[in-house]
Tab-separated table of C-alpha atoms in Angstrom:
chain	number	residue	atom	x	y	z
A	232	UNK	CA	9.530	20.410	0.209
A	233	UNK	CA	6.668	22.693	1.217
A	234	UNK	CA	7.930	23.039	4.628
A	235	UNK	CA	11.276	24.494	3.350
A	236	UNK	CA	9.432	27.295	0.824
A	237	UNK	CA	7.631	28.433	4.392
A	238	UNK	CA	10.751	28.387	6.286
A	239	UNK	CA	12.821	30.301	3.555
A	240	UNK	CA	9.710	33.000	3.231
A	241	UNK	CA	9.492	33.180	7.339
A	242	UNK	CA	13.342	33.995	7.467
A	243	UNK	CA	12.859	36.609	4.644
A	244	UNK	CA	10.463	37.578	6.657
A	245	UNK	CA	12.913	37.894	9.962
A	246	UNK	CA	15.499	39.486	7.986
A	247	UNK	CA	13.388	42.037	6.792
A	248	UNK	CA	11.937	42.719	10.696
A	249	UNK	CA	15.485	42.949	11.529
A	250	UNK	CA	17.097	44.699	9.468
A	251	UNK	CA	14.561	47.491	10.141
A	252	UNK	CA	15.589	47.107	14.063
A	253	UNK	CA	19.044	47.753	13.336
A	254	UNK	CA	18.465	50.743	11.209
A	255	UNK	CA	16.449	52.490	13.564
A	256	UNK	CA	18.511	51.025	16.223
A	257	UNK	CA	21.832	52.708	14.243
A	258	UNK	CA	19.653	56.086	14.558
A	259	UNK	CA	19.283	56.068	17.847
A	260	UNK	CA	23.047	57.797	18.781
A	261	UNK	CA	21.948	61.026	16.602
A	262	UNK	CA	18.411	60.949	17.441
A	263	UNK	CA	17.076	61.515	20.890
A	264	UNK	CA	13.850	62.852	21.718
A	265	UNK	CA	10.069	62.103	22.140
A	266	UNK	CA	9.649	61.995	18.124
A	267	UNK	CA	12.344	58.828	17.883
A	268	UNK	CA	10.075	57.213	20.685
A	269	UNK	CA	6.655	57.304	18.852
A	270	UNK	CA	9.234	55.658	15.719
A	271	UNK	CA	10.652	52.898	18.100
A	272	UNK	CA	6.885	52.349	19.535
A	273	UNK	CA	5.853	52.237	15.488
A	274	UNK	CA	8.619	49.846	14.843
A	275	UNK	CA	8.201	47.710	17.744
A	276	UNK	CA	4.807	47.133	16.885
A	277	UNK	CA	6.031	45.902	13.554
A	278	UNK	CA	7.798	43.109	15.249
A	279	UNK	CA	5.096	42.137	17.335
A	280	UNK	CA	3.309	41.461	14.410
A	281	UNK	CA	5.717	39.531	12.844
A	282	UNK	CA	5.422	37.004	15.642
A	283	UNK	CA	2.214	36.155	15.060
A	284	UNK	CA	3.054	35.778	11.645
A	285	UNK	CA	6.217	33.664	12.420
A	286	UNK	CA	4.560	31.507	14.973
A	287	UNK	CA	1.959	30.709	12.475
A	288	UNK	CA	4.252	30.119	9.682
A	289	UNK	CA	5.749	27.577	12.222
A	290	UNK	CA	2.379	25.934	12.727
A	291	UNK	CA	1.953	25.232	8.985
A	292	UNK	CA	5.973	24.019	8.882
A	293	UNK	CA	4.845	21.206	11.966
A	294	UNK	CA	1.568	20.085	10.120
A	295	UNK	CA	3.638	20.013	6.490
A	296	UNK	CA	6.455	17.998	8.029
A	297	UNK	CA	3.728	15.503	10.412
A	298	UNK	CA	2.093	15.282	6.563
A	299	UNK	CA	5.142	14.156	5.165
A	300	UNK	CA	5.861	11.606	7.514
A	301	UNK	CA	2.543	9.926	7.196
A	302	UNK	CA	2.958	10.024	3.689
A	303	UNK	CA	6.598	8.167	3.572
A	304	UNK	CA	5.261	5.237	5.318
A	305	UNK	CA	5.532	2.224	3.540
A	306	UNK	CA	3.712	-0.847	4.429
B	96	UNK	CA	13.325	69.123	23.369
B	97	UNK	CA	14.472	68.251	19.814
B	98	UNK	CA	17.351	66.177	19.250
B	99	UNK	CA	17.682	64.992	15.770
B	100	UNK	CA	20.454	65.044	12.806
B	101	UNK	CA	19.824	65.084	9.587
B	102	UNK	CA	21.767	61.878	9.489
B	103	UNK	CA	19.483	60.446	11.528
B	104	UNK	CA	16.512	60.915	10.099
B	105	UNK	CA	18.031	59.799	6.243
B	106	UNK	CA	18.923	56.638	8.249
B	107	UNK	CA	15.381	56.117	9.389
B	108	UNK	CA	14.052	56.748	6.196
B	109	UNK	CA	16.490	54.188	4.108
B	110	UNK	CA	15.444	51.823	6.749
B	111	UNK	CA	11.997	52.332	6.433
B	112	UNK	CA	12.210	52.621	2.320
B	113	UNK	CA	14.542	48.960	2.185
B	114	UNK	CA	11.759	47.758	4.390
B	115	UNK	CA	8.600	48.405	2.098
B	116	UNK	CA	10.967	47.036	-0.250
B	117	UNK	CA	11.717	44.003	1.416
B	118	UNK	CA	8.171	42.903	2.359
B	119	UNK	CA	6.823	43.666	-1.117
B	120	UNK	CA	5.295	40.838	-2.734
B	121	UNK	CA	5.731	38.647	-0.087
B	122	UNK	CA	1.878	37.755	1.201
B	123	UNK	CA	1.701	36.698	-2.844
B	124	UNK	CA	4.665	34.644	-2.534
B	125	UNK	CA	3.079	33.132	0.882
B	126	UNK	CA	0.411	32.541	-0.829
B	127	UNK	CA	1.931	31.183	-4.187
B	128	UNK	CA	3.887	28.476	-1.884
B	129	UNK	CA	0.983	27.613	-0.063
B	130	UNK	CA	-0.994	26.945	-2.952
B	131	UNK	CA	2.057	24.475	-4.579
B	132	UNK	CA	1.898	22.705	-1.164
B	133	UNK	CA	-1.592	21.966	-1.280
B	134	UNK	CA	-0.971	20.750	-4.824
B	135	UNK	CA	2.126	18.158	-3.564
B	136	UNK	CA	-0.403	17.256	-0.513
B	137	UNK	CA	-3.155	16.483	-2.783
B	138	UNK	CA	-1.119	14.412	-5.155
B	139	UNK	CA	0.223	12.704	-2.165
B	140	UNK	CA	-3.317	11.223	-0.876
B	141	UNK	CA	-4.293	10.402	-4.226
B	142	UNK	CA	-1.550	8.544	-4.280
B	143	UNK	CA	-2.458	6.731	-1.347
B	144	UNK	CA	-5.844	5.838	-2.013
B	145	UNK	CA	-4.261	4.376	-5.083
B	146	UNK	CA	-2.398	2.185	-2.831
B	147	UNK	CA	-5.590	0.856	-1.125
B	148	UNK	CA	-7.147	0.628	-4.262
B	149	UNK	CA	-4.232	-1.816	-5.060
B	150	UNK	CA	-4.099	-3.987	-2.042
B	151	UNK	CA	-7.879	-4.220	-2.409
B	152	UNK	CA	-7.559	-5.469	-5.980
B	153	UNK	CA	-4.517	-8.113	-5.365
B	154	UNK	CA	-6.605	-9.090	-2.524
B	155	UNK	CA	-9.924	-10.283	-4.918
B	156	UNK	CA	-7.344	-11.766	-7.371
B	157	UNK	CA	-6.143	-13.882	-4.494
B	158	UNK	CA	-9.372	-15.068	-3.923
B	159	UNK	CA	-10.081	-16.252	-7.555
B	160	UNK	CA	-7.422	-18.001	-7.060
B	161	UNK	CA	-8.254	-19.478	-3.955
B	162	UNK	CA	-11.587	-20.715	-5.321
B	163	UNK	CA	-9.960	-22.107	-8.412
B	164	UNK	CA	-7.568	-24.150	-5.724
B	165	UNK	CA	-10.656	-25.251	-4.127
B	166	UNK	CA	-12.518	-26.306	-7.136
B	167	UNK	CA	-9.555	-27.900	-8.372
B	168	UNK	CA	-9.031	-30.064	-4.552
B	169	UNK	CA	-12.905	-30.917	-4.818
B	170	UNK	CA	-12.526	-32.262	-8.405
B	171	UNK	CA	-9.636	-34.354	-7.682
B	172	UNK	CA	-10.892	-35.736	-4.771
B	173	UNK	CA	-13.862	-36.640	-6.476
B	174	UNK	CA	-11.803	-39.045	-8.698
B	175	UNK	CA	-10.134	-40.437	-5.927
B	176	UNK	CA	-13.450	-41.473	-4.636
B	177	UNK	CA	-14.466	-42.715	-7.657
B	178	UNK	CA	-11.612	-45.004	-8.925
B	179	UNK	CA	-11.310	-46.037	-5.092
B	180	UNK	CA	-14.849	-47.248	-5.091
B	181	UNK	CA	-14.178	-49.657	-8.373
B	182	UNK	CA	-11.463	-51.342	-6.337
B	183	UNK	CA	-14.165	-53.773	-4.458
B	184	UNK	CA	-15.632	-54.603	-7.445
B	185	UNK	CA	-12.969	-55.348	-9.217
B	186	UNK	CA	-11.576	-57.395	-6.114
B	187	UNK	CA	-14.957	-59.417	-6.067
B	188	UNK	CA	-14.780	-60.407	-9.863
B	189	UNK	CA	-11.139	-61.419	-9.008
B	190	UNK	CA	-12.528	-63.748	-6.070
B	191	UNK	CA	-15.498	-65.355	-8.321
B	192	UNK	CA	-12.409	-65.938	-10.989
B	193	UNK	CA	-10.635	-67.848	-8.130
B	194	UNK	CA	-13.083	-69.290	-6.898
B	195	UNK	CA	-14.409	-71.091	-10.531
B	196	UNK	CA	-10.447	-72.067	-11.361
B	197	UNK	CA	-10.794	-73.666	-7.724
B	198	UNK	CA	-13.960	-75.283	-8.813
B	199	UNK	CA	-12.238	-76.137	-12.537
B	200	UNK	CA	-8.765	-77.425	-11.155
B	201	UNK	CA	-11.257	-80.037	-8.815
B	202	UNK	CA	-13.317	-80.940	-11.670
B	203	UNK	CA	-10.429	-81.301	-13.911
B	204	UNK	CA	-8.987	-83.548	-11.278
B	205	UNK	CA	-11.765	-85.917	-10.968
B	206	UNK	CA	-11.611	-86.245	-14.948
B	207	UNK	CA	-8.121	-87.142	-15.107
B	208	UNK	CA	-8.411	-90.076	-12.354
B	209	UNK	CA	-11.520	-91.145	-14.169
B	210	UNK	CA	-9.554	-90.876	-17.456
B	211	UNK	CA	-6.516	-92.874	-15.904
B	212	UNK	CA	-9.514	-95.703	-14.934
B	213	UNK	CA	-11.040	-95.753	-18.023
B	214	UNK	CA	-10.175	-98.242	-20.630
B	215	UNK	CA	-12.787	-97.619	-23.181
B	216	UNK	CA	-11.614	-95.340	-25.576
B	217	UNK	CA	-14.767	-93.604	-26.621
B	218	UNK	CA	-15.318	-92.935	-23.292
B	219	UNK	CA	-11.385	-91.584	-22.879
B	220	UNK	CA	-12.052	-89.151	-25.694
B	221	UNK	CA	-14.993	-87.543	-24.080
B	222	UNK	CA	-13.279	-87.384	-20.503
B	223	UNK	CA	-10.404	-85.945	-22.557
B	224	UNK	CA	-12.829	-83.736	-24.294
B	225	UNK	CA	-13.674	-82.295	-21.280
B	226	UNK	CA	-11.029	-82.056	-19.380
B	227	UNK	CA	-10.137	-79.485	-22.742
B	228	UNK	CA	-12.871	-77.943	-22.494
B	229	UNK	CA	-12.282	-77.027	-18.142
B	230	UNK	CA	-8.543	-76.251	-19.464
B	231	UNK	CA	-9.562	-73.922	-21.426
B	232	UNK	CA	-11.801	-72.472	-19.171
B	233	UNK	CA	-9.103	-72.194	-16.509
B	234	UNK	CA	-6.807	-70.299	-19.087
B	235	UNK	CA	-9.359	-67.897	-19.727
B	236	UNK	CA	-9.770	-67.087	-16.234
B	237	UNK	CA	-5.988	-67.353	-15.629
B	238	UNK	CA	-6.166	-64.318	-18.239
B	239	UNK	CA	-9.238	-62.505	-17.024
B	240	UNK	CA	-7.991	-62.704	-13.609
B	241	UNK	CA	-3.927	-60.947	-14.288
B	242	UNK	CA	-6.193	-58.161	-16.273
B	243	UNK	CA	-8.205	-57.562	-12.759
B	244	UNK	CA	-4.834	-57.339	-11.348
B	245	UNK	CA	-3.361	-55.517	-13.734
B	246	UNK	CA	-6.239	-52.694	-13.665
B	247	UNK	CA	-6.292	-53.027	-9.694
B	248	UNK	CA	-2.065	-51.793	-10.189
B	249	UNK	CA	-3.365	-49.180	-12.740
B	250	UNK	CA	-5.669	-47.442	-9.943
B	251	UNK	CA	-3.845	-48.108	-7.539
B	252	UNK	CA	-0.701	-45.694	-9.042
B	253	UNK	CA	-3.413	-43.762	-10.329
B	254	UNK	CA	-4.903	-42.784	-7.214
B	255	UNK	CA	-1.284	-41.816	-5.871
B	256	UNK	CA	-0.459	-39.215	-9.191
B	257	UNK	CA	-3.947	-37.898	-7.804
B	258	UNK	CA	-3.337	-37.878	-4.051
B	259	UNK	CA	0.592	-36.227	-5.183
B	260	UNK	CA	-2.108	-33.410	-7.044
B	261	UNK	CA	-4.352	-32.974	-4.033
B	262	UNK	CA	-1.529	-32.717	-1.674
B	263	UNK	CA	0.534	-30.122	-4.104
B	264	UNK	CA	-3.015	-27.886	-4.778
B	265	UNK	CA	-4.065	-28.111	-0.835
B	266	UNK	CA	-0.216	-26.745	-0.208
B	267	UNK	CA	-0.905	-23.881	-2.854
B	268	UNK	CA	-4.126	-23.211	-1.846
B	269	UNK	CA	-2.620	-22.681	1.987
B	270	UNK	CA	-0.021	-20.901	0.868
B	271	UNK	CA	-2.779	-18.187	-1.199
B	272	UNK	CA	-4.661	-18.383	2.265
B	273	UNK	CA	-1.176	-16.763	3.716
B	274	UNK	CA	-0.592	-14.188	0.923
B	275	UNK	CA	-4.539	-13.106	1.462
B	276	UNK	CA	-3.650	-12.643	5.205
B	277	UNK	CA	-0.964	-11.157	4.443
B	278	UNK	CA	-2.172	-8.624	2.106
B	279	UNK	CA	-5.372	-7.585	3.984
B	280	UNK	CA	-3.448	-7.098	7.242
B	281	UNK	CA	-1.299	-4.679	4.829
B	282	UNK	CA	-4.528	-3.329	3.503
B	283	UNK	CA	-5.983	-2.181	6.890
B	284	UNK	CA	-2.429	-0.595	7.513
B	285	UNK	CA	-3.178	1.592	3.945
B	286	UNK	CA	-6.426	2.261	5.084
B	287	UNK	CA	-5.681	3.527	8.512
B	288	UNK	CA	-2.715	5.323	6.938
B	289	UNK	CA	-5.322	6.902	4.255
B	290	UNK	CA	-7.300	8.213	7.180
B	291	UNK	CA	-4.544	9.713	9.078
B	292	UNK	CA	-3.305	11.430	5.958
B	293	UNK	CA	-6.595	12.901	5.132
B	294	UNK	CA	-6.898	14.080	8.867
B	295	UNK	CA	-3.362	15.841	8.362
B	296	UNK	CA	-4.077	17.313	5.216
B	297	UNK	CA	-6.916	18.981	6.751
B	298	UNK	CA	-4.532	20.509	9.155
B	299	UNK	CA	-2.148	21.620	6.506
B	300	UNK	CA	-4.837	22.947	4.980
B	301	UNK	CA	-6.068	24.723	8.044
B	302	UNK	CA	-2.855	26.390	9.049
B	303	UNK	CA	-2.019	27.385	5.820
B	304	UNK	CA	-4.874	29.605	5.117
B	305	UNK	CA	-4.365	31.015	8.757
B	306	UNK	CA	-0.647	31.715	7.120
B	307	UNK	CA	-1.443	33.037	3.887
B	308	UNK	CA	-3.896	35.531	5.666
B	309	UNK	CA	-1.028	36.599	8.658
B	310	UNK	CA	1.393	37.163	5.382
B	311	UNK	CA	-1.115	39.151	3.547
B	312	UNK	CA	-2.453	41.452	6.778
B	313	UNK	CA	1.520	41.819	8.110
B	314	UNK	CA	2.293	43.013	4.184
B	315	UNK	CA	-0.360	45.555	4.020
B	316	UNK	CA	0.078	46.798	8.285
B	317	UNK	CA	3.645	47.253	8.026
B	318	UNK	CA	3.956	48.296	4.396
B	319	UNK	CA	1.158	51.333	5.463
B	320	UNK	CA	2.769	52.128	8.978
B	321	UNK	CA	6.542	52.000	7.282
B	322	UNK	CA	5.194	54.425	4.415
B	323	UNK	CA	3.635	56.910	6.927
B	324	UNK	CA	6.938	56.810	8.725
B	325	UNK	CA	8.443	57.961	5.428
B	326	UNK	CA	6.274	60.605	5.150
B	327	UNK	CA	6.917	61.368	8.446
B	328	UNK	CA	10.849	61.886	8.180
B	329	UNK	CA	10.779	63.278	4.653
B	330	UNK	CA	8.565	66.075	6.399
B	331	UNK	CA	11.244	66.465	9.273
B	332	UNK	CA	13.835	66.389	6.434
B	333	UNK	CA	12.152	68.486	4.170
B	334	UNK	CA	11.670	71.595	7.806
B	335	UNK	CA	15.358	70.952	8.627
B	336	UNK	CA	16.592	71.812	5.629
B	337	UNK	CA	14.091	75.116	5.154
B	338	UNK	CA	15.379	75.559	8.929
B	339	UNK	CA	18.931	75.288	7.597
B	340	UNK	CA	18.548	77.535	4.505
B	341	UNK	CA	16.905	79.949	6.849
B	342	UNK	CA	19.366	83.438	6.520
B	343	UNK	CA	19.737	85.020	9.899
């Protein structure tokens, strides 16, 4: 169960990282110069942060699910 | 070179604004989650100590009850020894009992030929008298003798009932011995499993602070370089439009 709450929060996560992409990626067409760069640089650096947080967040989804597992063993 | 719409830049700046919006709140929910799965995991390895605790309790109740088995086996076996050794006894009195009717049926014998050669009849009545008296003798033995038997029979089913009981109790008491193996080989499993569950929730535990703290530093980086972005565009915005209103 705790392994799904992380997943759901790490795709709300995603989504949110994305979304942002694709609205700055929709601006691109009417916005070309050195100014919509620095943005794209600022935004890209978003989503390089929100790896870190997503490969984490996978991390603590392995170790929940490896917990589980020991814990439904029956003997 | 500038090369920007106004378009543009409100697009940026929804984008931006939907994003604050978005990750709002979310390094507390990380947090909230990761706290209610510590909780679960916690429950979780009390539960299984509780399960050791268990085994390790059925496993001393076992044991009573192997030591009552054992008690019981010794006890019995202790009257089997001890009716069995009145058997000899009782067998020699039987012997002595044969041996004296033996002794009585010659004596008895040797009265009645005398008695069949004897014509004087005071004489007659005292053979006879005697010959009575070794009769009676004999019967008594006769009697004596069938209850020796008769107790030797008693023992002897006795001392089967007991050996049926020692038989039945040494069969439970093997059978306990296999339940006992039984339940400490699933004991050690518990244990071991305890161990390895205590290992992983140190893991979880581990990798969900490292989580919690990526949630909360990602909120508060992105939530500060998406509102300077803002501030950014509503500034571009805000000289466009001046630029626009400009009259030439």
């Amino acid at each position: 169960m705790g392994s799904l709450e992380i997943k759901r929060d790490l795709q709300d996560f995603q989504a949110a990282v994305m979304k942002l992409s694709d609205g700055i990626g929709r601006a691109s067409a009417l916005w070309n110069d050195a100014k919509f760069t620095e943005l794209s640089s600022s935004v890209s650096y978003v989503a390089t942060q929100s790896k870190d947080l997503m490969v984490s967040g996978d991390r603590c989804c392995s170790s929940i699910e490896r917990f589980d597992k020991i814990a439904a063993e029956k003997y | 070179m500038v090369n920007v719409t106004i378009d543009a830049l409100e697009i940026v700046k929804n984008a931006l604004s939907n994003f604050i919006s978005d990750v709002e709140g979310m390094a507390s929910r990380a947090e909230r989650h990761s706290s209610d799965t510590m909780n679960a995991c916690s429950i979780q390895v009390i539960r299984a100590k509780d399960d050791v605790s268990q085994s390790e309790a059925t496993i001393v109740t076992i044991e009573k009850e192997i030591n009552r088995a054992e008690e019981k086996i010794q006890s019995i076996m202790d009257d089997i020894n001890s009716i069995t050794l009145k058997i000899p006894q009782i067998q020699n009195s039987i012997h002595s009992l044969e041996n004296e009717i033996e002794n009585i049926d010659s004596r008895v014998y040797v009265l009645q030929s005398q008695l069949a050669n004897c014509d004087d009849s005071d004489q007659r009545d005292q053979i006879q008298s005697q010959i009575d008296m070794f009769q009676n003798r004999h019967n008594q033995c006769t009697r004596e003798k069938q209850a020796l038997e008769n107790e030797i029979s008693d023992i002897e089913i006795k001392r089967g009932e007991l050996q049926e009981q020692l038989n039945s109790t040494k069969a439970q008491k093997g059978q306990l011995e296999s339940e006992r193996a039984g339940e400490k080989n699933r004991c050690n499993k518990l244990k071991e499993k305890l161990e390895r569950l205590k290992a992983a929730y140190t893991r979880v535990e581990s990798d969900l602070r490292v989580y919690s703290l990526a949630a909360k530093n990602f909120e508060t980086s992105s939530s500060d370089s998406a509102q300077k972005n803002v501030s950014s565009v509503e500034k571009c915005i805000a000289s466009i439009d001046e630029y626009l209103s400009t009259s030439i």
